XYZ file of N, CA and C in Angstrom:
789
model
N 166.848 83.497 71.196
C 165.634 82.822 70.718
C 164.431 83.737 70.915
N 163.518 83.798 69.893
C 162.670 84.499 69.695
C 161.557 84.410 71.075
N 160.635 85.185 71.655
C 159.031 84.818 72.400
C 158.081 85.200 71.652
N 157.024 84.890 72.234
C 156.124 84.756 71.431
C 155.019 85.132 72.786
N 154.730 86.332 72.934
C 153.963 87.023 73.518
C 152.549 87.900 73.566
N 151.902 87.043 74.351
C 150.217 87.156 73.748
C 149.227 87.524 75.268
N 148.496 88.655 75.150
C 147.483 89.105 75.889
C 146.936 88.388 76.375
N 146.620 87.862 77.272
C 145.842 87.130 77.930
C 144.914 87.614 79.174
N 144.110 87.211 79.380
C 143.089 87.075 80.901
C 142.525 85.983 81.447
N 142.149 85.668 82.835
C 141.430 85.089 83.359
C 140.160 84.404 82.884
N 139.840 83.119 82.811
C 138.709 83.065 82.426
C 137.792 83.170 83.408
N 136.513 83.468 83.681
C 135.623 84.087 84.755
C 134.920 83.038 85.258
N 134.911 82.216 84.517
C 134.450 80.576 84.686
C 135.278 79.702 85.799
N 136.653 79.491 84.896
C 137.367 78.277 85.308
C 138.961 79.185 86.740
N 138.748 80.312 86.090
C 140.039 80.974 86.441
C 141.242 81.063 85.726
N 141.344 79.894 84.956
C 142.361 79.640 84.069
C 142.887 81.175 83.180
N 144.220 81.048 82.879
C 144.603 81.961 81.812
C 144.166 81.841 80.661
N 143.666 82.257 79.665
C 143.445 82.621 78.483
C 143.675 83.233 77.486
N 143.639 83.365 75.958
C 144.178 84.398 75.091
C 143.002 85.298 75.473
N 142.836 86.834 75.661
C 142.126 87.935 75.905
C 141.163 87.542 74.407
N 141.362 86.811 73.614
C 140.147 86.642 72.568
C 140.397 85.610 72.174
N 139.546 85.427 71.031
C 139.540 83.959 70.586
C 140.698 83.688 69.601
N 141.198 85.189 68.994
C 142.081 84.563 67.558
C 143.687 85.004 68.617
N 143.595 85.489 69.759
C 144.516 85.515 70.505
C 145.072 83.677 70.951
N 143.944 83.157 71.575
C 144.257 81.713 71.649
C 144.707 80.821 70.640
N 143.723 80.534 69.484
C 144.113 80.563 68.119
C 146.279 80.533 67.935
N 146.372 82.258 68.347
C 147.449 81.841 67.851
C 148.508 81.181 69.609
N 148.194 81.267 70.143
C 148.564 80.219 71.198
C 149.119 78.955 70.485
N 147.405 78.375 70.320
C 147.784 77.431 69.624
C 148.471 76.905 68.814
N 148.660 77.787 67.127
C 149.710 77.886 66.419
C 150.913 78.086 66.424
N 151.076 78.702 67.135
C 152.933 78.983 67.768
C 153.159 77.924 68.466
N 152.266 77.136 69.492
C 152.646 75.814 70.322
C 153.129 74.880 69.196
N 152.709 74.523 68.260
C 152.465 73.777 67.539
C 154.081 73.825 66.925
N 154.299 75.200 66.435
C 155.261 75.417 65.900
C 156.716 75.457 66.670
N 156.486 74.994 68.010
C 157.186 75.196 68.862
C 157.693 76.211 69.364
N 157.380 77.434 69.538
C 157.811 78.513 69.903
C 157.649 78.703 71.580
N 158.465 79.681 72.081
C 158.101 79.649 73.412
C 157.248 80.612 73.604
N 156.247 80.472 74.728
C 154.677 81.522 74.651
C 154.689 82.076 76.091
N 154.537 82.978 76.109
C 154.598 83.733 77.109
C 153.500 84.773 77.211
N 152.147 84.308 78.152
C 151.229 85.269 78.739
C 151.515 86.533 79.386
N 150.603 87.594 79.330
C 151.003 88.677 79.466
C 149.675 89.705 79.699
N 149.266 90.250 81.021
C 147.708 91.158 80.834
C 147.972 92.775 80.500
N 149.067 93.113 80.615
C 149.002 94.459 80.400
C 150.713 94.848 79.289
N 150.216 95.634 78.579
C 151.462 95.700 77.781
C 152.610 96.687 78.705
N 152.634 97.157 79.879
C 152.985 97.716 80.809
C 153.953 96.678 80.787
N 153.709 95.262 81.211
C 154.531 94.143 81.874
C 155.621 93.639 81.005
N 155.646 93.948 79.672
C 156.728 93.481 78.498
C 157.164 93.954 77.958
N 156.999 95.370 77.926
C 156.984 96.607 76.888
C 158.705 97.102 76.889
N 159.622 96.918 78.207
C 160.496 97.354 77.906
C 161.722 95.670 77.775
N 160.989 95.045 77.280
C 161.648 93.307 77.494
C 161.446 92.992 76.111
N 160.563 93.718 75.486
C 160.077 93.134 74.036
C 160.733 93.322 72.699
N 162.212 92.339 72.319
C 163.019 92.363 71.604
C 162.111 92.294 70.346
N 163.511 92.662 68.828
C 162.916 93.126 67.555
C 162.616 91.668 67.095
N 163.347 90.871 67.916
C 163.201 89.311 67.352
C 161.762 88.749 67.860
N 161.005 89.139 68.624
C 160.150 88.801 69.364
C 158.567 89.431 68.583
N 157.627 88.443 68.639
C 156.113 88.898 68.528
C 155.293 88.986 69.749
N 154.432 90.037 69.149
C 153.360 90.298 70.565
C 152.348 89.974 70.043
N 151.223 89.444 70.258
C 149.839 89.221 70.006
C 148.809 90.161 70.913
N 148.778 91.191 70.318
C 148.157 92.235 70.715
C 146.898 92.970 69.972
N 146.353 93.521 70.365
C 145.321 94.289 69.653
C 146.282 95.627 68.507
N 145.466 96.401 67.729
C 145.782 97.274 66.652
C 146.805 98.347 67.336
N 146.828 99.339 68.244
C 147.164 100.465 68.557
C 148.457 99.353 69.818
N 148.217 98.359 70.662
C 149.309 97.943 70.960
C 150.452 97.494 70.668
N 150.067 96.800 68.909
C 150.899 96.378 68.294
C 151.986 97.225 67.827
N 151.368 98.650 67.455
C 151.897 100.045 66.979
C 152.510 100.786 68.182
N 152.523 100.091 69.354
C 152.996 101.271 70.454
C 154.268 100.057 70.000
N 154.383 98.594 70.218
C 156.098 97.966 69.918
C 156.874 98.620 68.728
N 155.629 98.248 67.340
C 156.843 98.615 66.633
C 157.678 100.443 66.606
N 156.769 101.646 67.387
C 157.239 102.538 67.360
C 158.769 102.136 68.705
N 158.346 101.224 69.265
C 159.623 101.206 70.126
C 160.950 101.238 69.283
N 160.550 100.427 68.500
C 161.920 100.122 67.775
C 161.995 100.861 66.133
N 161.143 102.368 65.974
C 161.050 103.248 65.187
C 160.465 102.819 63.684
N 159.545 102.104 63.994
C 158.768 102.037 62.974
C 157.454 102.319 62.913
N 157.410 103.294 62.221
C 155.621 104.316 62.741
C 155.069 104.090 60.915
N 153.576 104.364 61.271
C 153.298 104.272 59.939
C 153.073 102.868 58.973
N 153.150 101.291 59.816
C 153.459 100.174 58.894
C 152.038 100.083 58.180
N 150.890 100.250 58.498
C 150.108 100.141 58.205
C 149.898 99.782 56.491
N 148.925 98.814 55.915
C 148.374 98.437 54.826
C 147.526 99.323 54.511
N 147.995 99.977 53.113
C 146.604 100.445 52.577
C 145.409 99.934 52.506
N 144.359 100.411 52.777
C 143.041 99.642 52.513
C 142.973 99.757 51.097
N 143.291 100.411 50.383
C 143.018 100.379 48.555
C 144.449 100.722 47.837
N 144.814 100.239 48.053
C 146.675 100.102 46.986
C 146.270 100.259 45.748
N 146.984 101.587 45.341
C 146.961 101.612 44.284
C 146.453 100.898 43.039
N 147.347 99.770 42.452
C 147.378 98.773 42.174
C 146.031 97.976 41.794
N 145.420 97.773 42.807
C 143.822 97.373 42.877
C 142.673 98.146 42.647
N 142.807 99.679 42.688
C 141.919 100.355 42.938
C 140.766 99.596 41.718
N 141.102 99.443 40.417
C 140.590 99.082 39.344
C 139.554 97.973 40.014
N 139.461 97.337 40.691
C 138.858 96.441 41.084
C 137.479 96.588 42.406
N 137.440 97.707 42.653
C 136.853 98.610 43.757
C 135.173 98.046 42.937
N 135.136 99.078 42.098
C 133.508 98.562 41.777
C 132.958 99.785 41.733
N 133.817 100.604 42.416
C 133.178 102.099 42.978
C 133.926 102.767 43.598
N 133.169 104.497 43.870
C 134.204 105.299 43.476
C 134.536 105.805 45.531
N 135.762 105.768 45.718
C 135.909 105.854 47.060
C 137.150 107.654 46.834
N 136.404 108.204 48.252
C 136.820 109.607 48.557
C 137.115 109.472 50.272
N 137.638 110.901 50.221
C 138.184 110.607 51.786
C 137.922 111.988 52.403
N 137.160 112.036 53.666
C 136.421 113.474 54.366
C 136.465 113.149 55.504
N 136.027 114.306 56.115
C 136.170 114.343 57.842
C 134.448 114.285 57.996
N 134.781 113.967 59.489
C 133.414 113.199 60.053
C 132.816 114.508 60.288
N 132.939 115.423 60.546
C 132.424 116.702 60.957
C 131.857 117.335 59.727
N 132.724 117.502 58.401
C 132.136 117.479 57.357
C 130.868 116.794 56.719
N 131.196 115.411 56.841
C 129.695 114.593 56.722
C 128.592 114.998 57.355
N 128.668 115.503 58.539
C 127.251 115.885 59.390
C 126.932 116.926 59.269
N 127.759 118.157 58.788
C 127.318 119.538 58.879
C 127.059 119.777 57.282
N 126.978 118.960 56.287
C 126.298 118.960 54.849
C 125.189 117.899 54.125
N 124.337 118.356 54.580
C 122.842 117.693 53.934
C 123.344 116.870 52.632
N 123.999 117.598 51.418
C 124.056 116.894 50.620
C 125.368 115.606 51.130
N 125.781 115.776 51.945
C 126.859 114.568 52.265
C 126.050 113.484 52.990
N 125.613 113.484 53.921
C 124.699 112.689 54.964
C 123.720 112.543 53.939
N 122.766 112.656 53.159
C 122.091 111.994 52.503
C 122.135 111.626 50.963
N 123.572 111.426 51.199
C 123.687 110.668 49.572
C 123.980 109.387 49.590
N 123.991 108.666 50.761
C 123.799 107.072 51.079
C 125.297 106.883 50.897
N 126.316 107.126 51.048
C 127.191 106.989 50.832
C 127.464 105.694 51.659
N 128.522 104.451 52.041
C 128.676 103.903 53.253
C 130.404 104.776 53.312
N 130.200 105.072 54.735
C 131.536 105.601 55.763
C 131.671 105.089 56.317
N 133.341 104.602 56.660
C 133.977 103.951 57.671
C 135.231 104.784 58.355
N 135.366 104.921 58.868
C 136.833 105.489 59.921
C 137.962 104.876 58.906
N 138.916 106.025 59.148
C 140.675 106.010 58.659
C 140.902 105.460 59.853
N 140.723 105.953 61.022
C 141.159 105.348 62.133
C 140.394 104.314 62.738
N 141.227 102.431 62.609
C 140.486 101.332 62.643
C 139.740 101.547 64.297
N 138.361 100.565 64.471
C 137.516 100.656 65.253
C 137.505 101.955 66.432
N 136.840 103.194 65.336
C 136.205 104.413 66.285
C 134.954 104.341 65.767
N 134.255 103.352 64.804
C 132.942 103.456 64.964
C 132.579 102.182 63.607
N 132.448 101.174 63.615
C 131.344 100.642 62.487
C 130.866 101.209 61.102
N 132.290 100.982 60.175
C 131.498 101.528 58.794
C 129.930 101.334 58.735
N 129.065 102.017 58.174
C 127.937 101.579 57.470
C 127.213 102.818 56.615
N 126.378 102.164 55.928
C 125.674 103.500 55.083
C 125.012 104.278 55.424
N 124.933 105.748 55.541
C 124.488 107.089 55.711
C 123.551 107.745 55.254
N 122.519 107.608 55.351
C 121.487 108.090 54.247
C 120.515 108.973 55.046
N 121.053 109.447 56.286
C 120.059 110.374 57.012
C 120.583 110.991 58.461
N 120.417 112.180 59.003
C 121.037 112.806 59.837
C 121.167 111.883 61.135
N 119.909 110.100 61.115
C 119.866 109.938 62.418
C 120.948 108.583 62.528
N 121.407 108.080 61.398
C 122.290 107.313 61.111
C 123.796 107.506 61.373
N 124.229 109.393 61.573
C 125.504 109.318 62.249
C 125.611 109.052 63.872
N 124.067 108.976 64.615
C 124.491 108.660 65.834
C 125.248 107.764 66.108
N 126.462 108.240 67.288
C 127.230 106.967 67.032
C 128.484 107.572 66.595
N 128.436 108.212 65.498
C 129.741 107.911 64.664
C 131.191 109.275 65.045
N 129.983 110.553 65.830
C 130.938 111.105 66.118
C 131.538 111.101 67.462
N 132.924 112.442 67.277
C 133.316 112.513 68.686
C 133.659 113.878 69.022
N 133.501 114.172 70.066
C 132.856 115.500 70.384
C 134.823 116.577 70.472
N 136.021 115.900 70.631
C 136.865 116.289 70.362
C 137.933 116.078 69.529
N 137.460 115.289 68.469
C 138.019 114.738 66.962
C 137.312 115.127 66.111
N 137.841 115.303 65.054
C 137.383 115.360 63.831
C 137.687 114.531 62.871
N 138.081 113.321 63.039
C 138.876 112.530 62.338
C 138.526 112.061 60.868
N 139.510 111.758 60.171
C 139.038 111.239 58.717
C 138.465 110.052 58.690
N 137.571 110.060 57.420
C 136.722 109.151 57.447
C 136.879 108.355 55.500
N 136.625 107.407 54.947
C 136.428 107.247 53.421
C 134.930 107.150 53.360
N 134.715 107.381 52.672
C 133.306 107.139 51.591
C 133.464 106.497 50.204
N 132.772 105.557 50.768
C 131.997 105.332 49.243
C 131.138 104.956 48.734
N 130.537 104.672 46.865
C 129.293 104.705 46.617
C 129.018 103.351 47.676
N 127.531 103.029 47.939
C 126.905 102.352 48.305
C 126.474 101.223 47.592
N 127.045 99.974 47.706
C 127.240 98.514 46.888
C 125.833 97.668 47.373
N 125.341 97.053 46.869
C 124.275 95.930 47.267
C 125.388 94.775 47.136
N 126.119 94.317 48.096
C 127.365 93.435 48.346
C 126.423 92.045 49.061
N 126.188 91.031 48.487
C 125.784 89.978 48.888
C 126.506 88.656 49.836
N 127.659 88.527 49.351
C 128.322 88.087 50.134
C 129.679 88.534 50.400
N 130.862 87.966 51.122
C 131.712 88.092 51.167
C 132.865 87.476 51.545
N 134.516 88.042 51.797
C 135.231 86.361 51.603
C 136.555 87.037 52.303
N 137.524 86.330 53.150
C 138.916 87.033 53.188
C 139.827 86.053 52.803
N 140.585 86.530 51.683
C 141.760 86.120 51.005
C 142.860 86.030 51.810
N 143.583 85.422 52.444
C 144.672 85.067 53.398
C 146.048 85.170 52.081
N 146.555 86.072 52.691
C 147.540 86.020 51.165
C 149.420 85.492 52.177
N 149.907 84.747 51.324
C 151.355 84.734 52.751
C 152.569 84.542 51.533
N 152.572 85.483 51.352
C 154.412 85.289 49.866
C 153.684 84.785 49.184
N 152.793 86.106 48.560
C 152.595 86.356 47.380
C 151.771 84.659 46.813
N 151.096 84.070 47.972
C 150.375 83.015 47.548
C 149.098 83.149 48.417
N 147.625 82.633 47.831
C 146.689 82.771 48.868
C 146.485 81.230 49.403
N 146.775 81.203 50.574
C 146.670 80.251 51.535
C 145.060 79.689 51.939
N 144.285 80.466 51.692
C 143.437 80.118 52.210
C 141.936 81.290 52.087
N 140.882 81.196 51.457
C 139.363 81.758 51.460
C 138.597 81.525 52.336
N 138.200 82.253 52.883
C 137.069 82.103 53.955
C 135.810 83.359 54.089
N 135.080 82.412 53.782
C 133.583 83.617 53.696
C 133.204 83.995 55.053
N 133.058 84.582 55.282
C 132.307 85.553 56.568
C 130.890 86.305 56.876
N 130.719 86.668 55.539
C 129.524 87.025 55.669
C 128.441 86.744 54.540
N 127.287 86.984 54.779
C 126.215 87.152 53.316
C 125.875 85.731 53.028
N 124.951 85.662 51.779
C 123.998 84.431 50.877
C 125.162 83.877 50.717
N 124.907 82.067 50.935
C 125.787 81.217 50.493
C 125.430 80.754 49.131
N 124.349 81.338 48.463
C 124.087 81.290 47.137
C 124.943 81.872 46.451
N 125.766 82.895 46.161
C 126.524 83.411 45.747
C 127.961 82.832 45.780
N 128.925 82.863 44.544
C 130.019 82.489 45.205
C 131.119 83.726 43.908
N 132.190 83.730 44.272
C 132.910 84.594 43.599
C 133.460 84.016 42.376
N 133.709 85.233 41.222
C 134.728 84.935 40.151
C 136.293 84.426 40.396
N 136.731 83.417 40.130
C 137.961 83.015 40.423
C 139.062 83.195 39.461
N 138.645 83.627 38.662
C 139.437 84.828 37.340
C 139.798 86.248 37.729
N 138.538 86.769 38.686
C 138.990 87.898 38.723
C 140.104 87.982 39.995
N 140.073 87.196 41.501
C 141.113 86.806 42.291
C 142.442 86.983 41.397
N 142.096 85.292 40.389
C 143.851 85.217 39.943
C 144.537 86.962 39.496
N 143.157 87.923 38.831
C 144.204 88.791 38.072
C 144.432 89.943 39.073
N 143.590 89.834 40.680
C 144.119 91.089 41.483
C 145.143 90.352 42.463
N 145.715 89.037 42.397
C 147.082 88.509 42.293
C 148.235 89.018 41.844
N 147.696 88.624 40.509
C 148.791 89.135 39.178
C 149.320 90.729 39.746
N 148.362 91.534 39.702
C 148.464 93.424 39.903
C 149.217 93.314 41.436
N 148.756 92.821 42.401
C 149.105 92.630 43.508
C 150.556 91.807 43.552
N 151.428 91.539 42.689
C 152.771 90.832 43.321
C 153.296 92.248 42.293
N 152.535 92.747 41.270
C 153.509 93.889 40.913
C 154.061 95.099 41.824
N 152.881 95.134 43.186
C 153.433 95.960 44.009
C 154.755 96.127 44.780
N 154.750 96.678 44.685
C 157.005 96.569 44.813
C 157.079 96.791 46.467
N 156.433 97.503 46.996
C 156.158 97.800 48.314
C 154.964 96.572 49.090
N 154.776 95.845 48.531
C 153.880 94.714 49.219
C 154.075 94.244 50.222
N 152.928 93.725 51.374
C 153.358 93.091 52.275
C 153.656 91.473 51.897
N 154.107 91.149 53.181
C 154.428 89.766 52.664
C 153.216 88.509 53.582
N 152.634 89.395 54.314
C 151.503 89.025 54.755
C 150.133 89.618 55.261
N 148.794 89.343 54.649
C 147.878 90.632 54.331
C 146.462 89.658 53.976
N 145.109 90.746 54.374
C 144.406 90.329 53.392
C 143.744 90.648 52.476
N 143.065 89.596 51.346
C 142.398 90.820 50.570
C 141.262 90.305 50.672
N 140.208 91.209 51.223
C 138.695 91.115 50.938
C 137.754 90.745 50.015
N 137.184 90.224 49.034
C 136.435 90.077 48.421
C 134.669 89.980 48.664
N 134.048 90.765 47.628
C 132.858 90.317 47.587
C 131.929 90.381 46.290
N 131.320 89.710 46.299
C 129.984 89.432 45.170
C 128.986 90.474 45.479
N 128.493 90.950 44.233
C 127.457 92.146 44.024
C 126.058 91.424 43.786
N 125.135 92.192 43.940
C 123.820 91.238 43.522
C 123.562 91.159 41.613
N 124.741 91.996 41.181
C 124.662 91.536 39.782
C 125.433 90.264 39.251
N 126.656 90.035 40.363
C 127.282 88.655 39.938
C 128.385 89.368 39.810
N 128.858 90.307 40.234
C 130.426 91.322 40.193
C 131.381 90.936 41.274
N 132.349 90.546 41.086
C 133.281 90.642 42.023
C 134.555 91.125 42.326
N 134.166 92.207 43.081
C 135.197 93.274 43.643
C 135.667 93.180 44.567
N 137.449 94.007 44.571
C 138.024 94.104 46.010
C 137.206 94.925 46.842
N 136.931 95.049 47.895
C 136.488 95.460 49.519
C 137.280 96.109 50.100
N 138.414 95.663 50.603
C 139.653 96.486 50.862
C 140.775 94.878 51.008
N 141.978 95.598 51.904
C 143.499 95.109 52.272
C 143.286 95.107 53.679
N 143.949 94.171 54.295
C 144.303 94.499 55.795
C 145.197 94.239 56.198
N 146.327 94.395 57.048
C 147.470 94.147 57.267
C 147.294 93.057 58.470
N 148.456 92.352 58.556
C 148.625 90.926 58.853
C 148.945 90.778 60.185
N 149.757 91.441 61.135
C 150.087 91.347 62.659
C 148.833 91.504 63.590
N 148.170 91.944 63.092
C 146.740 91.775 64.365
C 145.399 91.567 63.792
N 145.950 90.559 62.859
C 144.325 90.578 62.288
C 143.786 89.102 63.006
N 142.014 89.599 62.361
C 141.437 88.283 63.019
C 141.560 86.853 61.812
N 141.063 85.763 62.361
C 141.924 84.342 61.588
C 140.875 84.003 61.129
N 139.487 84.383 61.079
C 138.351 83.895 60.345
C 138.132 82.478 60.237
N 138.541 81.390 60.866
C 139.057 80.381 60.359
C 140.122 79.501 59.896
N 140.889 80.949 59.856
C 142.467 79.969 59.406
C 142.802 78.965 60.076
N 143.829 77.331 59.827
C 144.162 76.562 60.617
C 144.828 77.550 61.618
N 145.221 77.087 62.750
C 146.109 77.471 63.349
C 147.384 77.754 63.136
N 147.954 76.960 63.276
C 149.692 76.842 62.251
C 149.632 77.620 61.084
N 148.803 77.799 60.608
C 148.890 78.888 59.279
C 148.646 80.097 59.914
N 147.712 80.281 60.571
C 147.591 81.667 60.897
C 148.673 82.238 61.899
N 149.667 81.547 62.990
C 150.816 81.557 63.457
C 151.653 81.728 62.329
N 152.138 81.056 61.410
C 152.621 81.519 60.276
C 152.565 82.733 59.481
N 151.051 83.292 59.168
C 150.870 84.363 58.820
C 151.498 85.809 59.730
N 151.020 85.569 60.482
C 151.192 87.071 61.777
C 152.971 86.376 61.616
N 153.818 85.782 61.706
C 155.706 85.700 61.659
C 155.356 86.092 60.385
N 155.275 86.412 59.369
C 155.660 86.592 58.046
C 155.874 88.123 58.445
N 154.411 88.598 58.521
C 154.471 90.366 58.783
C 155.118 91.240 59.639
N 155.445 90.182 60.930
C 156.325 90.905 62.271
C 157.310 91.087 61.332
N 157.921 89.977 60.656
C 159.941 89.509 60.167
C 159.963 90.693 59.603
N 158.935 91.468 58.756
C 159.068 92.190 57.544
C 159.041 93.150 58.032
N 158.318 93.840 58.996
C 157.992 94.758 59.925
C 159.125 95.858 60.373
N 159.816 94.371 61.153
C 160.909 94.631 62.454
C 162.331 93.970 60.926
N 162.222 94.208 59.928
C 163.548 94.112 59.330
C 164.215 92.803 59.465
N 163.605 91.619 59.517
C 164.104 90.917 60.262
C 164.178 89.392 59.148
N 164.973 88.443 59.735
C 164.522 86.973 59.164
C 162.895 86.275 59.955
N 162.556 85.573 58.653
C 161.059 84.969 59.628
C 161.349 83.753 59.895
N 161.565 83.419 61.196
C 162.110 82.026 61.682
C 161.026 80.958 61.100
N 160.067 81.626 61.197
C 158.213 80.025 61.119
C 158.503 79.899 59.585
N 159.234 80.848 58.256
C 159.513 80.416 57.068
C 160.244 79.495 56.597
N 159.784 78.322 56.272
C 160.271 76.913 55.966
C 160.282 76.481 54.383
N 159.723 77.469 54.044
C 160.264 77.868 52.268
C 162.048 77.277 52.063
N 162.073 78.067 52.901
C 164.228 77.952 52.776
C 164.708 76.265 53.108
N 163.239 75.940 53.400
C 163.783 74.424 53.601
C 163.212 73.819 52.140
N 162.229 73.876 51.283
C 162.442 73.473 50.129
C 160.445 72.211 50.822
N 160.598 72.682 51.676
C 159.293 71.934 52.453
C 157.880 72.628 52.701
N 157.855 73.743 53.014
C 156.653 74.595 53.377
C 155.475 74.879 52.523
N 154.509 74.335 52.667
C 153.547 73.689 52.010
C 152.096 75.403 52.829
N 152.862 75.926 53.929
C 151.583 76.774 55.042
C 150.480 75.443 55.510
């Protein structure tokens, strides 16, 4: 039987155990629900050599990637722009090193917005002057970075996608005056189940332009993402879709096969 193993800490308040974040508890919750057995955990030190292919961890980005290399899977990562979608971008995205950006005038001040290849080493944002990379470098990396043009993006939205169905929209940021094309969703659907390599759980970003445009943002992959809102039970659902697929595996929380599963 599968565990269901999630980071936790102390709360500083009560003492009590806790999920180490909020979408950590979250999925506490959702897996309880779903009946799974849950098992707290503060250091990945303590599970790391216990942590079967049948088993999920609720971990942060780079912990999640130290399990699945246990069991030789390097590399799972979601494109942020799949092929597939690029058409839907809005704009034109390139890929450079951070060292490059700072040591060329014309790079640093063409407003570009840059974000890290490698997730949280620094806060995408736009570049439009030498005092705007403070911050962004590191004095023994050079790491890659994307660029691209610079959007007046008004609001924005994450598409919860789970077998090739979206479960669920949730805005996050920007004017609630704005709301998105729901034509253009259905057709980066359509392009998106043609991907033959797809995940089976992911999200897709959306946002509204101040002209009334609505473009993909990027993809994110599904085992450690945050739930924005998702119910619980769905978002427990979501993160088993991507482990099963991950680790090669059957997804036990998939109730499709029962002719019932509604997410």
């Amino acid at each position: 039987m599968m565990n269901i193993y999630v980071k936790c800490k102390k709360n500083s308040n009560s003492g009590l155990l806790v999920g180490h974040s909020e979408n950590f508890t979250k999925a506490i919750y959702g897996f309880s629900e779903l009946g799974a057995k849950i098992i707290p955990y503060q250091s990945l030190d303590d599970i790391y050599d216990i942590v079967t292919k049948e088993d999920i961890v609720i971990d942060y980005i780079q912990q999640c990637d130290a399990i699945f290399a246990k069991f030789g899977y390097h590399n799972v990562h979601v494109d942020d722009y799949p092929e597939c979608l690029k058409k839907y971008l809005g704009r034109n995205i390139c890929y450079d090193t951070i060292n490059s950006i700072s040591s060329k005038k014309e790079k640093w001040s063409a407003g570009w917005f840059v974000k890290p290849v490698k997730t949280k080493v620094f806060t995408g944002k736009v570049i439009q002057s030498i005092h705007d990379l403070i911050g962004c470098g590191h004095c023994q990396e050079d790491y890659e970075v994307i660029c691209s043009d610079a959007l007046d993006i008004k609001r924005e939205w994450r598409c919860f996608i789970y077998y090739d169905e979206i479960i669920d929209i949730r805005p996050y940021k920007g004017d609630y005056h704005y709301t998105y094309d729901s034509s253009v969703i259905d057709h980066i659907m359509d392009d998106f189940k043609k991907w033959d390599k797809r995940p089976m759980a992911c999200s897709i970003d959306i946002g509204v332009t101040s002209d009334n445009k609505t473009i993909l943002i990027e993809c994110n992959d599904a085992y450690a993402l945050g739930s924005y809102g998702l119910v619980d039970f769905r978002y427990a659902k979501f993160i088993s879709a991507r482990w099963a697929q991950i680790m090669e595996r059957e997804d036990e929380f998939d109730f499709r096969k029962y002719g019932s599963d509604k997410c």
